[in-house]
Amino acid sequence: MISIACVVEGHGEVEALPVLLRRIAGEHGTAIQVRKPHRVPRSKPWDEWARAIALQQSALGEDDGAVVVLLDSDDDDPEVIEAEIRSATVARSGRDDSIVCIAVREYEAWFLAAIDSLTTHALVKDDASYSADPEDIRNAKGALDALMTTSYSEILHQPKFSAVMNLDTARERSVSFRRFCEQLTLVFST
């Protein structure tokens, strides 16, 4: 069994990321144990993120698992964010073995990428669809909200939608989700 520690940005990801990680690990036939994610607001400096990552690294040890870091890019360049987090983490802990994943724009863009599969959920309209590039929209939460029968809430809906969205469709339609899964494959297939 592989232990996974997480550092996330939002309240919704605290519950949703473990669900998503278990599903992706299951595709590889890998059993994982996911520690409760450590949340760091996006507004905090990268050194604060590095501190949280270092804490998770030490809790796991060097060979006992992996640290997965997930945050939204919002309007920033995801490659720059990843490089800055890695640099701050190496400066703090001397380790560069974390998986740093950046959802382009927002985590909810991944739901828009797989919205057709979410129509099976009672809270999503039966005719919900999204044909544009889900990573181009700045307000994916608002677009998702418009496709629902109730108001969207990160805390309530991220875990539920993470449990039922079609992972293959999300990978096909979202470059950042595909990259997220590819990085996890390196951990889950060993």
PDB file of C-alpha atoms in Angstrom:
ATOM      1  CA  MET A   1       0.000   0.000   0.000  1.00  0.00           C
ATOM      2  CA  ILE A   2       1.259   3.437  -0.952  1.00  0.00           C
ATOM      3  CA  SER A   3       0.801   6.352   1.454  1.00  0.00           C
ATOM      4  CA  ILE A   4      -0.135   9.672  -0.089  1.00  0.00           C
ATOM      5  CA  ALA A   5       0.065  13.022   1.685  1.00  0.00           C
ATOM      6  CA  CYS A   6      -1.519  16.086   0.110  1.00  0.00           C
ATOM      7  CA  VAL A   7      -1.267  19.853   0.159  1.00  0.00           C
ATOM      8  CA  VAL A   8      -4.240  21.644  -1.404  1.00  0.00           C
ATOM      9  CA  GLU A   9      -5.566  25.141  -1.883  1.00  0.00           C
ATOM     10  CA  GLY A  10      -9.306  24.961  -1.336  1.00  0.00           C
ATOM     11  CA  HIS A  11     -11.744  23.636   1.217  1.00  0.00           C
ATOM     12  CA  GLY A  12     -13.416  21.461  -1.435  1.00  0.00           C
ATOM     13  CA  GLU A  13     -10.171  19.745  -2.405  1.00  0.00           C
ATOM     14  CA  VAL A  14      -9.624  18.609   1.195  1.00  0.00           C
ATOM     15  CA  GLU A  15     -12.416  16.057   0.664  1.00  0.00           C
ATOM     16  CA  ALA A  16     -12.348  15.761  -3.143  1.00  0.00           C
ATOM     17  CA  LEU A  17      -8.672  15.063  -3.815  1.00  0.00           C
ATOM     18  CA  PRO A  18      -8.540  11.830  -1.778  1.00  0.00           C
ATOM     19  CA  VAL A  19     -11.598  10.570  -3.701  1.00  0.00           C
ATOM     20  CA  LEU A  20      -9.965  11.391  -7.023  1.00  0.00           C
ATOM     21  CA  LEU A  21      -6.610   9.886  -6.012  1.00  0.00           C
ATOM     22  CA  ARG A  22      -8.273   6.598  -4.973  1.00  0.00           C
ATOM     23  CA  ARG A  23     -10.095   6.392  -8.301  1.00  0.00           C
ATOM     24  CA  ILE A  24      -6.938   6.983 -10.327  1.00  0.00           C
ATOM     25  CA  ALA A  25      -4.951   4.530  -8.182  1.00  0.00           C
ATOM     26  CA  GLY A  26      -7.751   1.988  -8.714  1.00  0.00           C
ATOM     27  CA  GLU A  27      -7.256   2.251 -12.480  1.00  0.00           C
ATOM     28  CA  HIS A  28      -3.719   0.976 -11.857  1.00  0.00           C
ATOM     29  CA  GLY A  29      -4.797  -1.681  -9.365  1.00  0.00           C
ATOM     30  CA  THR A  30      -2.856   0.149  -6.655  1.00  0.00           C
ATOM     31  CA  ALA A  31      -4.025   0.366  -3.063  1.00  0.00           C
ATOM     32  CA  ILE A  32      -3.348   3.718  -1.452  1.00  0.00           C
ATOM     33  CA  GLN A  33      -3.849   5.318   1.908  1.00  0.00           C
ATOM     34  CA  VAL A  34      -4.474   9.062   1.662  1.00  0.00           C
ATOM     35  CA  ARG A  35      -3.706  11.236   4.654  1.00  0.00           C
ATOM     36  CA  LYS A  36      -6.072  14.137   5.300  1.00  0.00           C
ATOM     37  CA  PRO A  37      -4.891  16.968   3.037  1.00  0.00           C
ATOM     38  CA  HIS A  38      -3.155  19.990   4.500  1.00  0.00           C
ATOM     39  CA  ARG A  39      -4.821  23.163   3.205  1.00  0.00           C
ATOM     40  CA  VAL A  40      -2.854  26.292   2.395  1.00  0.00           C
ATOM     41  CA  PRO A  41      -4.761  29.278   0.948  1.00  0.00           C
ATOM     42  CA  ARG A  42      -3.600  30.339  -2.523  1.00  0.00           C
ATOM     43  CA  SER A  43      -2.911  33.819  -1.154  1.00  0.00           C
ATOM     44  CA  LYS A  44      -0.072  32.528   1.048  1.00  0.00           C
ATOM     45  CA  PRO A  45       3.521  32.961  -0.199  1.00  0.00           C
ATOM     46  CA  TRP A  46       5.238  29.981  -1.835  1.00  0.00           C
ATOM     47  CA  ASP A  47       7.437  29.601   1.247  1.00  0.00           C
ATOM     48  CA  GLU A  48       4.311  28.782   3.256  1.00  0.00           C
ATOM     49  CA  TRP A  49       3.426  26.144   0.658  1.00  0.00           C
ATOM     50  CA  ALA A  50       6.984  24.799   0.872  1.00  0.00           C
ATOM     51  CA  ARG A  51       6.692  24.563   4.658  1.00  0.00           C
ATOM     52  CA  ALA A  52       3.473  22.534   4.351  1.00  0.00           C
ATOM     53  CA  ILE A  53       5.045  20.277   1.716  1.00  0.00           C
ATOM     54  CA  ALA A  54       8.145  19.738   3.871  1.00  0.00           C
ATOM     55  CA  LEU A  55       5.927  18.772   6.815  1.00  0.00           C
ATOM     56  CA  GLN A  56       4.125  16.225   4.666  1.00  0.00           C
ATOM     57  CA  GLN A  57       7.425  14.910   3.289  1.00  0.00           C
ATOM     58  CA  SER A  58       8.775  14.340   6.794  1.00  0.00           C
ATOM     59  CA  ALA A  59       5.560  12.671   7.910  1.00  0.00           C
ATOM     60  CA  LEU A  60       5.905  10.162   5.071  1.00  0.00           C
ATOM     61  CA  GLY A  61       9.652   9.623   5.158  1.00  0.00           C
ATOM     62  CA  GLU A  62      11.726   9.260   2.020  1.00  0.00           C
ATOM     63  CA  ASP A  63      10.496   5.960   0.597  1.00  0.00           C
ATOM     64  CA  ASP A  64       7.071   5.490   2.108  1.00  0.00           C
ATOM     65  CA  GLY A  65       4.879   7.280  -0.426  1.00  0.00           C
ATOM     66  CA  ALA A  66       4.376  10.547  -2.218  1.00  0.00           C
ATOM     67  CA  VAL A  67       3.276  14.104  -1.551  1.00  0.00           C
ATOM     68  CA  VAL A  68       0.707  15.424  -4.026  1.00  0.00           C
ATOM     69  CA  VAL A  69       0.325  19.199  -4.261  1.00  0.00           C
ATOM     70  CA  LEU A  70      -2.737  20.568  -6.060  1.00  0.00           C
ATOM     71  CA  LEU A  71      -3.814  24.137  -6.676  1.00  0.00           C
ATOM     72  CA  ASP A  72      -5.553  26.268  -9.283  1.00  0.00           C
ATOM     73  CA  SER A  73      -3.575  28.441 -11.665  1.00  0.00           C
ATOM     74  CA  ASP A  74      -6.293  31.113 -11.815  1.00  0.00           C
ATOM     75  CA  ASP A  75      -4.757  33.675 -14.204  1.00  0.00           C
ATOM     76  CA  ASP A  76      -1.138  32.690 -13.569  1.00  0.00           C
ATOM     77  CA  ASP A  77       1.127  30.539 -15.720  1.00  0.00           C
ATOM     78  CA  PRO A  78       0.942  26.983 -14.336  1.00  0.00           C
ATOM     79  CA  GLU A  79       4.561  26.236 -15.268  1.00  0.00           C
ATOM     80  CA  VAL A  80       5.764  29.295 -13.344  1.00  0.00           C
ATOM     81  CA  ILE A  81       3.687  28.307 -10.298  1.00  0.00           C
ATOM     82  CA  GLU A  82       5.094  24.772 -10.373  1.00  0.00           C
ATOM     83  CA  ALA A  83       8.677  26.034 -10.720  1.00  0.00           C
ATOM     84  CA  GLU A  84       8.259  28.515  -7.850  1.00  0.00           C
ATOM     85  CA  ILE A  85       6.749  25.899  -5.531  1.00  0.00           C
ATOM     86  CA  ARG A  86       9.477  23.393  -6.398  1.00  0.00           C
ATOM     87  CA  SER A  87      12.204  25.965  -5.859  1.00  0.00           C
ATOM     88  CA  ALA A  88      10.799  27.030  -2.484  1.00  0.00           C
ATOM     89  CA  THR A  89      10.387  23.374  -1.434  1.00  0.00           C
ATOM     90  CA  VAL A  90      13.942  22.433  -2.400  1.00  0.00           C
ATOM     91  CA  ALA A  91      15.258  25.473  -0.523  1.00  0.00           C
ATOM     92  CA  ARG A  92      13.323  24.418   2.585  1.00  0.00           C
ATOM     93  CA  SER A  93      13.631  20.616   2.592  1.00  0.00           C
ATOM     94  CA  GLY A  94      16.292  19.823   0.010  1.00  0.00           C
ATOM     95  CA  ARG A  95      13.815  17.454  -1.687  1.00  0.00           C
ATOM     96  CA  ASP A  96      12.249  17.691  -5.131  1.00  0.00           C
ATOM     97  CA  ASP A  97      10.164  14.519  -5.100  1.00  0.00           C
ATOM     98  CA  SER A  98       6.677  15.949  -4.676  1.00  0.00           C
ATOM     99  CA  ILE A  99       4.066  15.757  -7.395  1.00  0.00           C
ATOM    100  CA  VAL A 100       3.013  19.343  -8.092  1.00  0.00           C
ATOM    101  CA  CYS A 101      -0.194  19.571 -10.115  1.00  0.00           C
ATOM    102  CA  ILE A 102      -1.777  22.765 -11.296  1.00  0.00           C
ATOM    103  CA  ALA A 103      -5.404  22.767 -12.442  1.00  0.00           C
ATOM    104  CA  VAL A 104      -5.473  25.254 -15.288  1.00  0.00           C
ATOM    105  CA  ARG A 105      -7.784  28.020 -14.158  1.00  0.00           C
ATOM    106  CA  GLU A 106      -9.791  25.979 -11.624  1.00  0.00           C
ATOM    107  CA  TYR A 107     -10.412  22.419 -10.385  1.00  0.00           C
ATOM    108  CA  GLU A 108     -13.965  22.866 -11.694  1.00  0.00           C
ATOM    109  CA  ALA A 109     -12.605  23.026 -15.250  1.00  0.00           C
ATOM    110  CA  TRP A 110     -12.006  19.280 -14.869  1.00  0.00           C
ATOM    111  CA  PHE A 111     -15.730  18.839 -14.178  1.00  0.00           C
ATOM    112  CA  LEU A 112     -16.607  20.906 -17.248  1.00  0.00           C
ATOM    113  CA  ALA A 113     -14.315  18.636 -19.276  1.00  0.00           C
ATOM    114  CA  ALA A 114     -16.337  15.607 -18.157  1.00  0.00           C
ATOM    115  CA  ILE A 115     -19.740  17.298 -17.773  1.00  0.00           C
ATOM    116  CA  ASP A 116     -21.539  14.760 -19.980  1.00  0.00           C
ATOM    117  CA  SER A 117     -20.736  12.058 -17.427  1.00  0.00           C
ATOM    118  CA  LEU A 118     -22.011  14.220 -14.580  1.00  0.00           C
ATOM    119  CA  THR A 119     -25.529  14.346 -16.043  1.00  0.00           C
ATOM    120  CA  THR A 120     -26.137  11.050 -14.225  1.00  0.00           C
ATOM    121  CA  HIS A 121     -25.876  12.982 -10.958  1.00  0.00           C
ATOM    122  CA  ALA A 122     -29.208  14.366  -9.712  1.00  0.00           C
ATOM    123  CA  LEU A 123     -27.736  17.845  -9.179  1.00  0.00           C
ATOM    124  CA  VAL A 124     -26.626  18.279 -12.799  1.00  0.00           C
ATOM    125  CA  LYS A 125     -29.136  19.109 -15.532  1.00  0.00           C
ATOM    126  CA  ASP A 126     -29.919  16.197 -17.850  1.00  0.00           C
ATOM    127  CA  ASP A 127     -28.970  18.229 -20.917  1.00  0.00           C
ATOM    128  CA  ALA A 128     -25.785  19.739 -19.450  1.00  0.00           C
ATOM    129  CA  SER A 129     -22.949  20.060 -21.938  1.00  0.00           C
ATOM    130  CA  TYR A 130     -19.878  22.202 -22.394  1.00  0.00           C
ATOM    131  CA  SER A 131     -18.263  22.285 -25.819  1.00  0.00           C
ATOM    132  CA  ALA A 132     -15.667  25.041 -25.304  1.00  0.00           C
ATOM    133  CA  ASP A 133     -12.182  24.397 -23.967  1.00  0.00           C
ATOM    134  CA  PRO A 134     -12.757  24.013 -20.209  1.00  0.00           C
ATOM    135  CA  GLU A 135      -9.339  25.476 -19.441  1.00  0.00           C
ATOM    136  CA  ASP A 136     -10.011  28.726 -21.301  1.00  0.00           C
ATOM    137  CA  ILE A 137     -12.810  29.912 -19.036  1.00  0.00           C
ATOM    138  CA  ARG A 138     -11.873  32.028 -16.024  1.00  0.00           C
ATOM    139  CA  ASN A 139     -15.032  31.290 -14.060  1.00  0.00           C
ATOM    140  CA  ALA A 140     -15.438  27.520 -14.353  1.00  0.00           C
ATOM    141  CA  LYS A 141     -17.362  27.515 -11.065  1.00  0.00           C
ATOM    142  CA  GLY A 142     -19.957  29.867 -12.580  1.00  0.00           C
ATOM    143  CA  ALA A 143     -20.204  27.828 -15.784  1.00  0.00           C
ATOM    144  CA  LEU A 144     -20.655  24.659 -13.739  1.00  0.00           C
ATOM    145  CA  ASP A 145     -23.254  26.353 -11.543  1.00  0.00           C
ATOM    146  CA  ALA A 146     -25.284  27.220 -14.664  1.00  0.00           C
ATOM    147  CA  LEU A 147     -25.370  23.517 -15.595  1.00  0.00           C
ATOM    148  CA  MET A 148     -26.705  22.432 -12.213  1.00  0.00           C
ATOM    149  CA  THR A 149     -30.168  22.219 -10.666  1.00  0.00           C
ATOM    150  CA  THR A 150     -28.894  23.870  -7.485  1.00  0.00           C
ATOM    151  CA  SER A 151     -26.161  26.349  -6.602  1.00  0.00           C
ATOM    152  CA  TYR A 152     -22.651  24.954  -6.835  1.00  0.00           C
ATOM    153  CA  SER A 153     -20.691  24.570  -3.591  1.00  0.00           C
ATOM    154  CA  GLU A 154     -17.047  23.458  -3.594  1.00  0.00           C
ATOM    155  CA  ILE A 155     -17.343  21.731  -0.239  1.00  0.00           C
ATOM    156  CA  LEU A 156     -20.514  19.817  -1.102  1.00  0.00           C
ATOM    157  CA  HIS A 157     -20.050  19.076  -4.790  1.00  0.00           C
ATOM    158  CA  GLN A 158     -16.326  18.611  -5.448  1.00  0.00           C
ATOM    159  CA  PRO A 159     -16.156  15.251  -3.614  1.00  0.00           C
ATOM    160  CA  LYS A 160     -19.410  14.012  -5.196  1.00  0.00           C
ATOM    161  CA  PHE A 161     -18.450  15.000  -8.721  1.00  0.00           C
ATOM    162  CA  SER A 162     -14.900  13.671  -8.279  1.00  0.00           C
ATOM    163  CA  ALA A 163     -16.456  10.304  -7.431  1.00  0.00           C
ATOM    164  CA  VAL A 164     -18.537  10.035 -10.619  1.00  0.00           C
ATOM    165  CA  MET A 165     -16.899  12.053 -13.394  1.00  0.00           C
ATOM    166  CA  ASN A 166     -15.579  10.075 -16.342  1.00  0.00           C
ATOM    167  CA  LEU A 167     -11.802  10.133 -15.953  1.00  0.00           C
ATOM    168  CA  ASP A 168     -11.111   9.224 -19.586  1.00  0.00           C
ATOM    169  CA  THR A 169     -13.262  12.075 -20.869  1.00  0.00           C
ATOM    170  CA  ALA A 170     -11.632  14.508 -18.450  1.00  0.00           C
ATOM    171  CA  ARG A 171      -8.180  13.385 -19.645  1.00  0.00           C
ATOM    172  CA  GLU A 172      -9.219  13.833 -23.289  1.00  0.00           C
ATOM    173  CA  ARG A 173     -10.630  17.323 -22.817  1.00  0.00           C
ATOM    174  CA  SER A 174      -8.325  18.802 -20.162  1.00  0.00           C
ATOM    175  CA  VAL A 175      -4.583  19.039 -20.649  1.00  0.00           C
ATOM    176  CA  SER A 176      -3.976  19.801 -16.968  1.00  0.00           C
ATOM    177  CA  PHE A 177      -6.066  16.804 -15.833  1.00  0.00           C
ATOM    178  CA  ARG A 178      -4.190  14.542 -18.250  1.00  0.00           C
ATOM    179  CA  ARG A 179      -0.873  15.836 -16.882  1.00  0.00           C
ATOM    180  CA  PHE A 180      -2.128  15.296 -13.316  1.00  0.00           C
ATOM    181  CA  CYS A 181      -2.961  11.667 -14.143  1.00  0.00           C
ATOM    182  CA  GLU A 182       0.363  11.114 -15.935  1.00  0.00           C
ATOM    183  CA  GLN A 183       2.292  12.337 -12.901  1.00  0.00           C
ATOM    184  CA  LEU A 184       0.277  10.029 -10.643  1.00  0.00           C
ATOM    185  CA  THR A 185       0.918   7.099 -12.963  1.00  0.00           C
ATOM    186  CA  LEU A 186       4.609   7.354 -12.098  1.00  0.00           C
ATOM    187  CA  VAL A 187       3.714   6.732  -8.449  1.00  0.00           C
ATOM    188  CA  PHE A 188       0.862   4.259  -8.875  1.00  0.00           C
ATOM    189  CA  SER A 189       2.539   1.967 -11.402  1.00  0.00           C
ATOM    190  CA  THR A 190       5.705   1.308  -9.397  1.00  0.00           C
TER     191      THR A 190
END
